[in-house]
Amino acid sequence: MNVDVMTRPAVLILLGPPGAGKGTQARMLQEKFGLVQLSTGDLLRAAVAAGTAAGQQAKAVMEAGGLVSDDIVIAIIKDRLADEDCRNGVILDGFPRTTVQAQALDALLASTGQRINAAISLQVDDTAMVDRISGRSTCAGCGEGYHDTFKPPHDDGSCRKCGSPELTRRADDKAETVAGRLDAYHAQTAPLITYYDAAGVLQSVDAMAEIDQVAGDMATVVKSVMS
Ligand code: ADP
Ligand code: ADP
Ligand code: ZN
């Protein structure tokens, strides 16, 4: 498998509404398969924190739960994909989110002779996403994701992976913004399921199962598309 990965870098796309488990699964796949997780949400939050021009434009839209403009997101991902550490393959987490972004990705991959191995749809019930997002936290030290109920940190609130005592919650992870974010998903991102089905690369997993079960199903899919 490693030989294939080296000769043809894998490109995996994770599709699913906010809270589906894209970040959680992307981090696990990153460890299992040596791929690099590229989360446009993380890249945008870093741009906001750094106060770049793109970050300044994105900030209010992100807080309101809308989608950042295609131009900004495409520029950010294009830059990141060119980095050396992406040469063994990537897991796109949260990108593309619109048809325009999907077409830009196709053009970008065509120009570098790459292809999409799979677009994996994480299938969930919308009704469960409010609880998932409301309980979400992230380790400030290592980026590990947690959930108050489904994946709690240590009893003292510290990270199980790196021991950091600091877990943060996202400004946009409020029950009030979840409905709007789910609407944005259905209106603008869900059509990509048909887009990738037509391209012959769509795979689906039941993402309502427990985290480890979903991870096992994801690994099976990934192994089947990596050669
Ligand atoms: P996304 O990146 O798709 O928005 P996350 O991976 O951040 O989703 O997961 C959202 C929240 O739900 C996190 O707190 C995570 O720990 C939790 N979570 C992820 N997958 C599951 C699952 N299969 N069952 C229960 N909780 C989950
Ligand atoms: P979640 O998985 O919970 O939806 P993300 O971390 O993927 O969260 O994204 C957080 C926010 O960043 C989104 O609500 C949106 O405002 C912005 N964002 C992330 N990725 C994209 C993208 N590909 N296109 C447009 N906006 C994006
Ligand atoms: Zn940590």
Short mmCIF file of C-alpha atoms and ligand atoms in Angstrom, two decimals:
data_model
loop_
_atom_site.label_atom_id
_atom_site.label_comp_id
_atom_site.label_asym_id
_atom_site.label_seq_id
_atom_site.Cartn_x
_atom_site.Cartn_y
_atom_site.Cartn_z
CA MET A 1 0.00 0.00 0.00
CA ASN A 2 2.78 2.41 0.83
CA VAL A 3 4.22 2.02 -2.63
CA ASP A 4 0.89 2.97 -4.18
CA VAL A 5 0.53 5.89 -1.84
CA MET A 6 3.95 7.15 -2.84
CA THR A 7 3.46 6.75 -6.56
CA ARG A 8 -0.05 8.15 -6.59
CA PRO A 9 -0.90 10.33 -3.60
CA ALA A 10 -4.32 9.47 -2.26
CA VAL A 11 -7.02 12.10 -2.18
CA LEU A 12 -9.93 11.36 0.13
CA ILE A 13 -12.86 13.68 0.69
CA LEU A 14 -15.07 13.50 3.79
CA LEU A 15 -18.62 14.73 3.23
CA GLY A 16 -21.12 15.26 5.99
CA PRO A 17 -22.99 17.92 7.95
CA PRO A 18 -21.42 19.78 10.88
CA GLY A 19 -21.08 17.29 13.72
CA ALA A 20 -21.05 14.19 11.50
CA GLY A 21 -17.57 13.25 12.72
CA LYS A 22 -15.39 14.41 9.81
CA GLY A 23 -12.66 15.84 12.01
CA THR A 24 -12.71 12.89 14.41
CA GLN A 25 -12.42 10.37 11.59
CA ALA A 26 -9.90 12.42 9.60
CA ARG A 27 -7.52 12.48 12.57
CA MET A 28 -7.85 8.70 12.97
CA LEU A 29 -7.26 8.08 9.25
CA GLN A 30 -4.27 10.41 9.37
CA GLU A 31 -2.67 8.21 12.02
CA LYS A 32 -3.62 4.90 10.40
CA PHE A 33 -2.67 5.70 6.81
CA GLY A 34 -0.03 8.41 7.03
CA LEU A 35 -2.20 10.88 5.15
CA VAL A 36 -2.47 14.54 6.07
CA GLN A 37 -5.77 15.96 7.33
CA LEU A 38 -6.62 19.24 5.64
CA SER A 39 -9.49 20.93 7.43
CA THR A 40 -10.59 24.18 5.81
CA GLY A 41 -12.33 25.02 9.10
CA ASP A 42 -8.99 24.73 10.94
CA LEU A 43 -7.16 26.65 8.22
CA LEU A 44 -9.77 29.42 8.33
CA ARG A 45 -9.71 29.60 12.14
CA ALA A 46 -5.91 29.92 11.94
CA ALA A 47 -6.30 32.75 9.39
CA VAL A 48 -8.79 34.50 11.67
CA ALA A 49 -6.45 34.13 14.66
CA ALA A 50 -3.51 35.42 12.63
CA GLY A 51 -5.57 38.38 11.41
CA THR A 52 -4.74 37.83 7.73
CA ALA A 53 -6.84 39.61 5.07
CA ALA A 54 -8.68 36.35 4.34
CA GLY A 55 -9.23 35.77 8.05
CA GLN A 56 -10.69 39.24 8.52
CA GLN A 57 -13.15 38.63 5.71
CA ALA A 58 -14.08 35.16 6.95
CA LYS A 59 -14.58 35.93 10.64
CA ALA A 60 -18.15 37.28 10.69
CA VAL A 61 -19.45 34.70 8.22
CA MET A 62 -18.01 31.86 10.29
CA GLU A 63 -19.47 33.20 13.51
CA ALA A 64 -22.88 33.44 11.85
CA GLY A 65 -22.60 29.85 10.57
CA GLY A 66 -22.59 30.74 6.87
CA LEU A 67 -20.12 29.61 4.23
CA VAL A 68 -16.97 31.63 3.54
CA SER A 69 -16.64 32.73 -0.10
CA ASP A 70 -15.39 30.15 -2.57
CA ASP A 71 -12.48 32.38 -3.68
CA ILE A 72 -11.02 32.59 -0.18
CA VAL A 73 -11.41 28.90 0.59
CA ILE A 74 -10.06 27.74 -2.78
CA ALA A 75 -6.99 29.99 -2.42
CA ILE A 76 -6.30 28.66 1.07
CA ILE A 77 -6.59 24.99 0.10
CA LYS A 78 -4.56 25.47 -3.08
CA ASP A 79 -1.68 26.91 -1.08
CA ARG A 80 -1.85 24.16 1.50
CA LEU A 81 -2.02 21.32 -1.06
CA ALA A 82 1.27 22.53 -2.52
CA ASP A 83 3.07 21.95 0.78
CA GLU A 84 5.66 19.19 0.95
CA ASP A 85 3.85 17.18 3.65
CA CYS A 86 0.85 16.64 1.34
CA ARG A 87 2.87 14.56 -1.12
CA ASN A 88 1.82 11.21 0.42
CA GLY A 89 -1.84 12.02 0.22
CA VAL A 90 -4.53 14.05 1.91
CA ILE A 91 -7.87 13.76 3.65
CA LEU A 92 -10.01 16.76 2.83
CA ASP A 93 -12.18 17.52 5.85
CA GLY A 94 -14.78 20.20 5.19
CA PHE A 95 -13.72 20.89 1.60
CA PRO A 96 -15.24 21.05 -0.94
CA ARG A 97 -18.52 22.46 0.38
CA THR A 98 -19.97 23.86 -2.85
CA THR A 99 -20.09 22.75 -6.49
CA VAL A 100 -17.78 25.63 -7.42
CA GLN A 101 -15.22 24.36 -4.89
CA ALA A 102 -15.58 20.79 -6.21
CA GLN A 103 -14.95 21.97 -9.76
CA ALA A 104 -11.92 23.99 -8.64
CA LEU A 105 -10.56 20.90 -6.88
CA ASP A 106 -11.06 18.79 -10.02
CA ALA A 107 -9.12 21.36 -12.06
CA LEU A 108 -6.36 21.54 -9.47
CA LEU A 109 -5.95 17.76 -9.30
CA ALA A 110 -6.04 17.46 -13.10
CA SER A 111 -3.18 19.95 -13.32
CA THR A 112 -1.04 17.82 -10.99
CA GLY A 113 -2.06 14.44 -12.43
CA GLN A 114 -3.92 13.38 -9.30
CA ARG A 115 -7.36 11.93 -8.86
CA ILE A 116 -9.92 11.53 -6.11
CA ASN A 117 -9.77 8.03 -4.62
CA ALA A 118 -13.04 8.42 -2.74
CA ALA A 119 -15.56 10.92 -1.47
CA ILE A 120 -16.87 9.31 1.70
CA SER A 121 -20.32 10.41 2.82
CA LEU A 122 -20.79 10.24 6.61
CA GLN A 123 -24.48 9.50 6.97
CA VAL A 124 -26.17 10.86 10.08
CA ASP A 125 -29.54 12.07 11.36
CA ASP A 126 -29.68 15.86 11.56
CA THR A 127 -31.48 15.60 14.89
CA ALA A 128 -28.38 14.13 16.55
CA MET A 129 -26.10 16.94 15.37
CA VAL A 130 -27.23 19.52 17.93
CA ASP A 131 -26.06 17.29 20.80
CA ARG A 132 -22.81 16.44 19.05
CA ILE A 133 -21.93 20.07 18.36
CA SER A 134 -23.08 21.40 21.74
CA GLY A 135 -20.83 18.90 23.54
CA ARG A 136 -17.75 19.37 21.35
CA SER A 137 -14.39 20.56 22.65
CA THR A 138 -10.85 20.52 21.28
CA CYS A 139 -7.48 20.18 22.99
CA ALA A 140 -5.50 23.39 22.74
CA GLY A 141 -2.28 21.39 22.99
CA CYS A 142 -2.64 18.73 20.30
CA GLY A 143 -5.95 19.36 18.52
CA GLU A 144 -7.60 16.12 19.70
CA GLY A 145 -11.38 16.35 19.61
CA TYR A 146 -13.62 15.52 22.55
CA HIS A 147 -17.28 15.28 23.44
CA ASP A 148 -18.75 15.80 26.90
CA THR A 149 -20.76 12.57 26.67
CA PHE A 150 -19.52 10.49 23.73
CA LYS A 151 -15.76 11.00 24.04
CA PRO A 152 -14.95 12.66 27.35
CA PRO A 153 -11.47 13.84 28.34
CA HIS A 154 -9.89 12.68 31.64
CA ASP A 155 -12.04 13.26 34.75
CA ASP A 156 -9.97 16.35 35.59
CA GLY A 157 -10.76 17.77 32.15
CA SER A 158 -7.29 17.19 30.68
CA CYS A 159 -6.49 15.73 27.27
CA ARG A 160 -6.14 11.94 27.12
CA LYS A 161 -3.53 12.24 24.39
CA CYS A 162 -1.14 14.99 25.46
CA GLY A 163 -2.25 15.81 29.00
CA SER A 164 -2.92 19.47 28.27
CA PRO A 165 -5.38 20.92 30.81
CA GLU A 166 -6.79 23.33 28.23
CA LEU A 167 -9.76 22.25 26.13
CA THR A 168 -11.45 24.94 24.07
CA ARG A 169 -14.93 25.33 22.62
CA ARG A 170 -15.57 26.97 19.27
CA ALA A 171 -17.37 30.30 19.16
CA ASP A 172 -19.73 28.96 16.48
CA ASP A 173 -20.64 25.77 18.37
CA LYS A 174 -23.77 27.19 19.92
CA ALA A 175 -27.17 25.54 19.63
CA GLU A 176 -28.43 28.77 17.93
CA THR A 177 -26.07 28.45 14.96
CA VAL A 178 -26.46 24.72 14.37
CA ALA A 179 -29.76 24.96 12.46
CA GLY A 180 -28.29 27.55 10.09
CA ARG A 181 -25.18 25.48 9.53
CA LEU A 182 -27.28 22.40 8.78
CA ASP A 183 -29.35 24.47 6.32
CA ALA A 184 -26.15 25.64 4.60
CA TYR A 185 -25.04 22.01 4.39
CA HIS A 186 -28.26 20.81 2.78
CA ALA A 187 -28.52 23.71 0.36
CA GLN A 188 -24.91 23.98 -0.75
CA THR A 189 -22.93 20.86 0.21
CA ALA A 190 -25.32 17.89 0.04
CA PRO A 191 -25.56 18.21 -3.79
CA LEU A 192 -21.91 17.09 -3.86
CA ILE A 193 -23.08 13.59 -2.93
CA THR A 194 -24.71 13.37 -6.37
CA TYR A 195 -21.69 15.09 -7.94
CA TYR A 196 -19.26 12.47 -6.64
CA ASP A 197 -21.67 9.61 -7.29
CA ALA A 198 -21.75 10.67 -10.93
CA ALA A 199 -17.94 10.76 -10.89
CA GLY A 200 -17.91 7.15 -9.65
CA VAL A 201 -16.03 7.84 -6.40
CA LEU A 202 -18.83 8.01 -3.83
CA GLN A 203 -18.68 5.75 -0.75
CA SER A 204 -20.97 5.88 2.29
CA VAL A 205 -20.61 4.94 5.93
CA ASP A 206 -23.14 4.87 8.76
CA ALA A 207 -21.78 7.64 10.99
CA MET A 208 -24.50 7.23 13.64
CA ALA A 209 -22.58 4.24 15.03
CA GLU A 210 -20.01 4.61 17.82
CA ILE A 211 -16.77 6.37 16.94
CA ASP A 212 -14.64 3.19 16.83
CA GLN A 213 -17.20 1.34 14.73
CA VAL A 214 -17.30 4.23 12.23
CA ALA A 215 -13.49 4.28 12.20
CA GLY A 216 -13.41 0.56 11.33
CA ASP A 217 -15.86 1.06 8.48
CA MET A 218 -13.90 4.06 7.21
CA ALA A 219 -10.64 2.08 7.26
CA THR A 220 -12.26 -0.70 5.22
CA VAL A 221 -13.38 1.81 2.62
CA VAL A 222 -10.02 3.56 2.53
CA LYS A 223 -8.09 0.31 2.10
CA SER A 224 -10.35 -0.60 -0.81
CA VAL A 225 -9.66 2.65 -2.69
CA MET A 226 -5.97 3.19 -1.98
CA SER A 227 -4.50 1.08 -4.76
P1 ADP B 1 -17.33 17.45 12.17
O1 ADP B 1 -15.86 17.63 11.92
O2 ADP B 1 -18.00 16.62 11.11
O3 ADP B 1 -18.05 18.74 12.42
P2 ADP B 1 -16.47 16.25 14.72
O4 ADP B 1 -15.53 15.17 14.32
O5 ADP B 1 -15.88 17.48 15.29
O6 ADP B 1 -17.47 16.59 13.51
O7 ADP B 1 -17.51 15.62 15.77
C1 ADP B 1 -18.49 16.44 16.39
C2 ADP B 1 -18.61 16.02 17.86
O8 ADP B 1 -19.23 14.73 17.94
C3 ADP B 1 -17.28 15.90 18.58
O9 ADP B 1 -17.46 16.33 19.91
C4 ADP B 1 -16.96 14.40 18.52
O10 ADP B 1 -16.20 13.97 19.66
C5 ADP B 1 -18.35 13.78 18.52
N1 ADP B 1 -18.45 12.58 17.67
C6 ADP B 1 -17.81 12.34 16.50
N2 ADP B 1 -18.19 11.14 15.98
C7 ADP B 1 -19.10 10.63 16.86
C8 ADP B 1 -19.86 9.40 16.89
N3 ADP B 1 -19.76 8.49 15.92
N4 ADP B 1 -20.70 9.22 17.94
C9 ADP B 1 -20.81 10.15 18.93
N5 ADP B 1 -20.11 11.31 18.95
C10 ADP B 1 -19.27 11.55 17.92
P1 ADP B 2 -18.10 21.91 10.99
O1 ADP B 2 -17.50 20.63 10.53
O2 ADP B 2 -18.58 21.88 12.39
O3 ADP B 2 -19.10 22.49 10.05
P2 ADP B 2 -15.70 23.39 10.12
O4 ADP B 2 -14.58 23.52 11.07
O5 ADP B 2 -15.53 22.46 8.97
O6 ADP B 2 -16.97 23.03 10.99
O7 ADP B 2 -16.07 24.81 9.52
C1 ADP B 2 -16.33 25.90 10.36
C2 ADP B 2 -16.78 27.08 9.51
O8 ADP B 2 -15.73 27.46 8.60
C3 ADP B 2 -17.99 26.81 8.61
O9 ADP B 2 -19.21 26.99 9.28
C4 ADP B 2 -17.77 27.85 7.50
O10 ADP B 2 -18.14 29.14 7.94
C5 ADP B 2 -16.26 27.83 7.35
N1 ADP B 2 -15.80 26.86 6.34
C6 ADP B 2 -15.04 25.75 6.55
N2 ADP B 2 -14.80 25.12 5.40
C7 ADP B 2 -15.42 25.83 4.41
C8 ADP B 2 -15.55 25.68 3.01
N3 ADP B 2 -14.99 24.64 2.36
N4 ADP B 2 -16.26 26.61 2.34
C9 ADP B 2 -16.82 27.66 2.97
N5 ADP B 2 -16.75 27.87 4.29
C10 ADP B 2 -16.05 26.95 5.01
ZN ZN B 3 -4.05 17.11 23.69
#
